[in-house]
mmCIF file of C-alpha atoms in Angstrom:
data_model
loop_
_atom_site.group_PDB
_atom_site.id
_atom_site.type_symbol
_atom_site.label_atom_id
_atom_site.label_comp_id
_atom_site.label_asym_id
_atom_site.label_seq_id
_atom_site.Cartn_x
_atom_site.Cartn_y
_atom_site.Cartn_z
ATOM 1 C CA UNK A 1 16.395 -17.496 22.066
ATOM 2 C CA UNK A 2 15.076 -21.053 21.653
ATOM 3 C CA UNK A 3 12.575 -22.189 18.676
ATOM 4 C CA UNK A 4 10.345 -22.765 21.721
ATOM 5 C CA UNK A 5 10.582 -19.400 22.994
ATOM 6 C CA UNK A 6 10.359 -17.760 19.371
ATOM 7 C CA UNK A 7 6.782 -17.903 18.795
ATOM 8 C CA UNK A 8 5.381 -16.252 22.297
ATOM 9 C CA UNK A 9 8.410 -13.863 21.396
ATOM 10 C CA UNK A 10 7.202 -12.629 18.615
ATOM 11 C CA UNK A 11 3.148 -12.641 19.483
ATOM 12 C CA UNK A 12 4.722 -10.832 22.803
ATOM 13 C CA UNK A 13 6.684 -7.867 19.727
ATOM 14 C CA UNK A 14 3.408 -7.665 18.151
ATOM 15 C CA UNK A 15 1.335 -7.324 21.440
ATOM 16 C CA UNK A 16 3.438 -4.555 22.480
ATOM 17 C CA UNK A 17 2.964 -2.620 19.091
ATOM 18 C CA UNK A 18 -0.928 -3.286 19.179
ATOM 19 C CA UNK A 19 -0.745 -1.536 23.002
ATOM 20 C CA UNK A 20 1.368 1.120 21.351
ATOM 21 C CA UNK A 21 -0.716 1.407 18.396
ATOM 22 C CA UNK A 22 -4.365 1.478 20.158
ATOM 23 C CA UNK A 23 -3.154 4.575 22.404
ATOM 24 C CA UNK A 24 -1.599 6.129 19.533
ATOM 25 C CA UNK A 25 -5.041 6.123 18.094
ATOM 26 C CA UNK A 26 -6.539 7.646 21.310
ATOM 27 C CA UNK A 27 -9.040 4.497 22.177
ATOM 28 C CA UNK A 28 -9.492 3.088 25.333
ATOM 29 C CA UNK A 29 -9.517 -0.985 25.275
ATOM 30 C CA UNK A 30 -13.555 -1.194 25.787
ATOM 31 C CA UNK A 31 -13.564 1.046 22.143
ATOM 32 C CA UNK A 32 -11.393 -0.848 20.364
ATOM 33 C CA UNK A 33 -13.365 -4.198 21.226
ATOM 34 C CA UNK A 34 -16.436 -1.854 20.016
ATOM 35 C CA UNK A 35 -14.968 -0.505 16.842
ATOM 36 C CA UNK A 36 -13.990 -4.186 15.952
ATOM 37 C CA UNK A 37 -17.280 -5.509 16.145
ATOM 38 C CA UNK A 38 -17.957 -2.862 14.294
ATOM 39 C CA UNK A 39 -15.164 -3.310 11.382
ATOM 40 C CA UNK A 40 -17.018 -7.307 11.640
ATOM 41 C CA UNK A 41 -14.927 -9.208 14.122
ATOM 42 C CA UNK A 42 -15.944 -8.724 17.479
ATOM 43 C CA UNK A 43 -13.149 -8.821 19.717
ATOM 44 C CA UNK A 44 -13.858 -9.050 23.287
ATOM 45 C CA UNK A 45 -12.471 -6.665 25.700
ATOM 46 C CA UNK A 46 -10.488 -9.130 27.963
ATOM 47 C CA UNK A 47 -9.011 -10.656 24.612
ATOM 48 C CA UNK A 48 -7.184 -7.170 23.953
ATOM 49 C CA UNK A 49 -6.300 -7.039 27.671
ATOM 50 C CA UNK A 50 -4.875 -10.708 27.936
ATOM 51 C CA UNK A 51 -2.665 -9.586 24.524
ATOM 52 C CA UNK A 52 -1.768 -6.953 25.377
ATOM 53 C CA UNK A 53 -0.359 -7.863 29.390
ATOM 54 C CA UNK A 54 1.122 -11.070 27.661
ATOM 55 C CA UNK A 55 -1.408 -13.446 29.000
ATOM 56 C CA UNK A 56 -2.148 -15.038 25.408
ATOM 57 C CA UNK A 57 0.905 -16.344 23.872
ATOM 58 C CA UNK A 58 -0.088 -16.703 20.404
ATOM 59 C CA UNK A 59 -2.219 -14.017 18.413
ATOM 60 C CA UNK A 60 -4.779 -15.017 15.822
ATOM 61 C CA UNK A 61 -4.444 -13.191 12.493
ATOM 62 C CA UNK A 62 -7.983 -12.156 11.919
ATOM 63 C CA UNK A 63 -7.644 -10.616 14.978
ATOM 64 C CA UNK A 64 -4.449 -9.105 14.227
ATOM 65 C CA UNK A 65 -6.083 -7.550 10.721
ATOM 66 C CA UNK A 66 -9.225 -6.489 12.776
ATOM 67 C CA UNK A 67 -7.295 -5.007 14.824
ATOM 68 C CA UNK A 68 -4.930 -3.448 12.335
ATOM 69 C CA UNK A 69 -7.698 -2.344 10.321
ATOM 70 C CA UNK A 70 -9.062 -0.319 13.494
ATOM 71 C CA UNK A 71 -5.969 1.437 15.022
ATOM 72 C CA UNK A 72 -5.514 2.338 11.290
ATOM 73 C CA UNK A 73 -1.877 1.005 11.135
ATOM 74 C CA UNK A 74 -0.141 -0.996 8.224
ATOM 75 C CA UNK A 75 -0.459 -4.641 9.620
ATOM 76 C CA UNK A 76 3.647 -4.992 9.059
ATOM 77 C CA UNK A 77 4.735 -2.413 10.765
ATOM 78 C CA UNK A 78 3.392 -4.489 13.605
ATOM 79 C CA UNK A 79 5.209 -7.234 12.918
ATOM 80 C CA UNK A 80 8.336 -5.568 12.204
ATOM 81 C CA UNK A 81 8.544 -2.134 13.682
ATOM 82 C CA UNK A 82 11.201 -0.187 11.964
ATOM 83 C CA UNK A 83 11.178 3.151 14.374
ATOM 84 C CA UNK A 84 11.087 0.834 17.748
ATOM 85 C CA UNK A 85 12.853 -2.348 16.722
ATOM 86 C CA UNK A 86 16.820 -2.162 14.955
ATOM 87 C CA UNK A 87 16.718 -5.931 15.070
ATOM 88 C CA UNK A 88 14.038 -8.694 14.987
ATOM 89 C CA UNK A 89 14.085 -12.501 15.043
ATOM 90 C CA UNK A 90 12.322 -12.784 11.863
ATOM 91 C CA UNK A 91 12.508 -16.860 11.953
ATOM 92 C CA UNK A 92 13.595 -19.076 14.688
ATOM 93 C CA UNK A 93 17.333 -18.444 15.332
ATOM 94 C CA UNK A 94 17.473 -15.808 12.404
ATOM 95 C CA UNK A 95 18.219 -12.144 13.425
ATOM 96 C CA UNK A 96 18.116 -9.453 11.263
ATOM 97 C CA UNK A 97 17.461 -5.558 10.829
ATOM 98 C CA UNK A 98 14.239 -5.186 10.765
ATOM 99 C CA UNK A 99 14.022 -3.572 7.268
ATOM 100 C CA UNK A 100 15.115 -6.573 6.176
ATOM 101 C CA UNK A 101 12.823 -8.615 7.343
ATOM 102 C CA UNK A 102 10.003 -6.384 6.467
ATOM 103 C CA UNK A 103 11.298 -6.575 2.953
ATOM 104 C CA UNK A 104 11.560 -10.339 3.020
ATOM 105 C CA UNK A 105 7.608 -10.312 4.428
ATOM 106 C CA UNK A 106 6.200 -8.153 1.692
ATOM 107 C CA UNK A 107 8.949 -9.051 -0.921
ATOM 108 C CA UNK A 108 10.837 -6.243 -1.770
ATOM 109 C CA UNK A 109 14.582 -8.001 -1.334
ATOM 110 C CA UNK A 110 16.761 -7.489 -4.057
ATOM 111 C CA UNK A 111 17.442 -9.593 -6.344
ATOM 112 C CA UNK A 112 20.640 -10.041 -8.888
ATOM 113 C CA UNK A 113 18.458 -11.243 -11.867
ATOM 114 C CA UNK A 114 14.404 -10.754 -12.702
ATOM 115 C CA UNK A 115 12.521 -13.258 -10.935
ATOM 116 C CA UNK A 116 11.280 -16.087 -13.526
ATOM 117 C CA UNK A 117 7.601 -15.221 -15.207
ATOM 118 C CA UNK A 118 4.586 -16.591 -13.265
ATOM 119 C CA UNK A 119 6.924 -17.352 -10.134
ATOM 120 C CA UNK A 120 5.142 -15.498 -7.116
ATOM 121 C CA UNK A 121 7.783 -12.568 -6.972
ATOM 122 C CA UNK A 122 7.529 -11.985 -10.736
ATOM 123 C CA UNK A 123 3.647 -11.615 -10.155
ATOM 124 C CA UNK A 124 4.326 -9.034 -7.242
ATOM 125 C CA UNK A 125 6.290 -6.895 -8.652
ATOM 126 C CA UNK A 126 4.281 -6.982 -11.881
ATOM 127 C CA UNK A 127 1.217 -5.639 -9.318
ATOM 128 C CA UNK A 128 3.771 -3.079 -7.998
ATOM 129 C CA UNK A 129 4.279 -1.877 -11.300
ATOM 130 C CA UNK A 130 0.775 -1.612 -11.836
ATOM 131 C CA UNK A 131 0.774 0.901 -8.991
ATOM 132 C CA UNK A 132 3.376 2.736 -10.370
ATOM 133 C CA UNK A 133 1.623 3.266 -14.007
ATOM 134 C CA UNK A 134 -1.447 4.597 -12.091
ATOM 135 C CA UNK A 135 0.699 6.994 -10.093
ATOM 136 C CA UNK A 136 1.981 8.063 -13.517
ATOM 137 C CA UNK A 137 -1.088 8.312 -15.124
ATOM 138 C CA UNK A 138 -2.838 10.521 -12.118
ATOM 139 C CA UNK A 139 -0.138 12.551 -11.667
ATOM 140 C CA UNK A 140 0.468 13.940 -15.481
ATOM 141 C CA UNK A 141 -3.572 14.175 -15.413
ATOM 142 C CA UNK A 142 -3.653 16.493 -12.524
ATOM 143 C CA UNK A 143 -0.768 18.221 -13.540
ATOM 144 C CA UNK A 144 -2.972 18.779 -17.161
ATOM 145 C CA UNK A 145 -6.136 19.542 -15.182
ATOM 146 C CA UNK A 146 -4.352 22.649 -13.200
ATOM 147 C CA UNK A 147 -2.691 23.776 -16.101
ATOM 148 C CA UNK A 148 -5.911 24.108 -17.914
ATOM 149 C CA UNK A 149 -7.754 25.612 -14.909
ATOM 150 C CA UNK A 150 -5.079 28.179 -14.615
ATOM 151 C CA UNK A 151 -5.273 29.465 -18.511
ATOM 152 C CA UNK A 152 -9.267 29.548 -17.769
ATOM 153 C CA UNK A 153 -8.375 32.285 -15.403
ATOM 154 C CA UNK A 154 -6.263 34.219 -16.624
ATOM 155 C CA UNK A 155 -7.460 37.761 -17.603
ATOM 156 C CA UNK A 156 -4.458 38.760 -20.218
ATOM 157 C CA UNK A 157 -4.911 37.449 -23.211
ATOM 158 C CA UNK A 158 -1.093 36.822 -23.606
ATOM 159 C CA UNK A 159 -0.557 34.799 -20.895
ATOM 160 C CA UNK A 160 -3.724 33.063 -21.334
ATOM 161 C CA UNK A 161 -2.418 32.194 -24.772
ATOM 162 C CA UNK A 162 1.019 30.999 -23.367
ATOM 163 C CA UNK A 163 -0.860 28.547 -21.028
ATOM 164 C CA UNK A 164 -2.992 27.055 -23.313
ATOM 165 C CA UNK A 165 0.114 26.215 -24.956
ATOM 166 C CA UNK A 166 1.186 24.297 -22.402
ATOM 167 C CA UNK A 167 -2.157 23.066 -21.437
ATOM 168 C CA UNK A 168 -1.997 21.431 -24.861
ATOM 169 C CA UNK A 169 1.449 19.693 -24.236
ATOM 170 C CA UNK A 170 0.513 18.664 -20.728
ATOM 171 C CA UNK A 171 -2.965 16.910 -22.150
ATOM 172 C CA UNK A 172 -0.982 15.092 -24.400
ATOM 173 C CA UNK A 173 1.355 13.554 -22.106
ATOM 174 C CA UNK A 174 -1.344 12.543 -19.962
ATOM 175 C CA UNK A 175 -3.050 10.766 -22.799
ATOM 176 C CA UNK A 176 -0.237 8.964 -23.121
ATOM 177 C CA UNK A 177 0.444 7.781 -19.938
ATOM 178 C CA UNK A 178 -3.113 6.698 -19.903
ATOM 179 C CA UNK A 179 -2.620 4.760 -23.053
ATOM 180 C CA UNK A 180 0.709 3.158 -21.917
ATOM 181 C CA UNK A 181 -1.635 2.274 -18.582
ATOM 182 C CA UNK A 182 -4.121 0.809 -19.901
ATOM 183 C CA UNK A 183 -1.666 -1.434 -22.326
ATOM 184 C CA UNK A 184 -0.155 -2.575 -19.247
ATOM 185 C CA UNK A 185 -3.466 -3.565 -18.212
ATOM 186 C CA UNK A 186 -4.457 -5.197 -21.028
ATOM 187 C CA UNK A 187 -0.939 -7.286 -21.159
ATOM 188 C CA UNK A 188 -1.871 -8.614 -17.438
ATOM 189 C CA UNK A 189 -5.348 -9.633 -18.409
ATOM 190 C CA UNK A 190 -3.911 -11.823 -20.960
ATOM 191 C CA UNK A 191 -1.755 -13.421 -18.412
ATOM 192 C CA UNK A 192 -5.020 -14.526 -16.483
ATOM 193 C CA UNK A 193 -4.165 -12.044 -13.784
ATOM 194 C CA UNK A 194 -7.261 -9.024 -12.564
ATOM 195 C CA UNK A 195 -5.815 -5.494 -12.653
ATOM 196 C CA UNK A 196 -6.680 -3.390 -9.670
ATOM 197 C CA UNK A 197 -10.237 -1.135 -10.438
ATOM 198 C CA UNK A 198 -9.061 2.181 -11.411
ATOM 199 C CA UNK A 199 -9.860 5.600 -10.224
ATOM 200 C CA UNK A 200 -12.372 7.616 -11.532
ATOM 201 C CA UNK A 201 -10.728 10.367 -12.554
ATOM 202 C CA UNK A 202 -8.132 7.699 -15.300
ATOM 203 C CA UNK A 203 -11.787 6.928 -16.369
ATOM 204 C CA UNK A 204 -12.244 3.035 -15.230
ATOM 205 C CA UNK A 205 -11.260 0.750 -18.356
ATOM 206 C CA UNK A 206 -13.508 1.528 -21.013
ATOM 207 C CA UNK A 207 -11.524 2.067 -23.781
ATOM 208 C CA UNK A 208 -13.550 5.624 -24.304
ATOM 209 C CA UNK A 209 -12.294 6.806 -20.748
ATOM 210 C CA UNK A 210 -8.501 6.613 -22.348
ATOM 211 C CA UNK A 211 -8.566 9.996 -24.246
ATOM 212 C CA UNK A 212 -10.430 11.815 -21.085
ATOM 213 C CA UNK A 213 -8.238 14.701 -19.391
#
């Protein structure tokens, strides 16, 4: 493929996965263009069409969100669609599995060393461990929640007795991964950078919301 053909290539990849995507979601063309007006870009009808038959050679990305947004589909798995697509030219000239080049998009590649503090990758995967913590911290909180629910039913004083143990050891550990979030939080904020909001149930970031189960 020539670096002139690449571009219309690719808009062409991503045209067919918006076709595939839109019946996938079970909407005809006329409500799609009404559900993006809805979502705030109103995307005419005839512009889906001429994407989708190949007529427009070049996509533009609010579209491509809007459109995302609406079919309720990750935006990269249009550009590089692992179940359809082993291989994609990812850059002029530059084939690749398509894994890869979804991992070089969102920037998941491995790397040999840590990538250098403040550089953009460093910053990612400081967000992505973000995520994680808060994963942590609801799961262990759940997991404390049920436990305690469970002793609150039970009707033998024994086994009541037996849960609440656990309950105890369970509450615990969630405190502490609540803690060890909310120090991770606080670390990023003095780096300048905004934490994601929290949900409700890890108690936002008052301080007061830590010790909450």
């Amino acid at each position: 493929m020539t670096t002139r053909d690449w571009s219309p290539a690719s808009t062409s990849r991503v045209a067919g996965q918006l076709r595939r995507a839109r019946k996938a979601a079970g909407l005809t063309v006329a409500a799609a263009s009404e559900a993006c007006a809805s979502a705030g870009l109103p995307i005419p009808a005839t512009t889906i069409t001429n994407l989708e038959l190949g007529r427009r050679t070049s996509v533009d990305l609010g579209e491509f969100l809007v459109l995302s947004q609406v079919y309720q589909v990750p935006p990269v798995s249009l550009l590089f669609p692992l179940d359809t697509e082993p291989t994609v030219e990812a850059l002029p000239g530059q084939t690749t599995p398509a894994w890869d080049a979804l991992a070089w998009f969102t920037g998941e590649t491995r790397l040999d060393h840590p990538a250098p503090e403040g550089s953009p990758r460093e910053v990612l995967d400081l967000f992505r461990a973000h995520s994680d913590a808060v994963t942590t911290a609801l799961t262990s909180a759940r997991m404390a929640k049920e436990r305690r629910r469970k002793a609150t039913l039970a009707t033998d004083t024994g086994r009541r007795d037996a849960l609440l143990d656990t309950v105890a050891a369970h509450e615990e550990l969630a405190r502490e991964d609540r803690r060890e979030l909310h120090a991770f939080r606080d670390r990023m904020r003095e780096r300048g950078l905004t934490p994601p909001p929290l949900p409700d149930e890890l108690g936002g970031d008052e301080p007061s919301g830590e010790e909450q189960v």
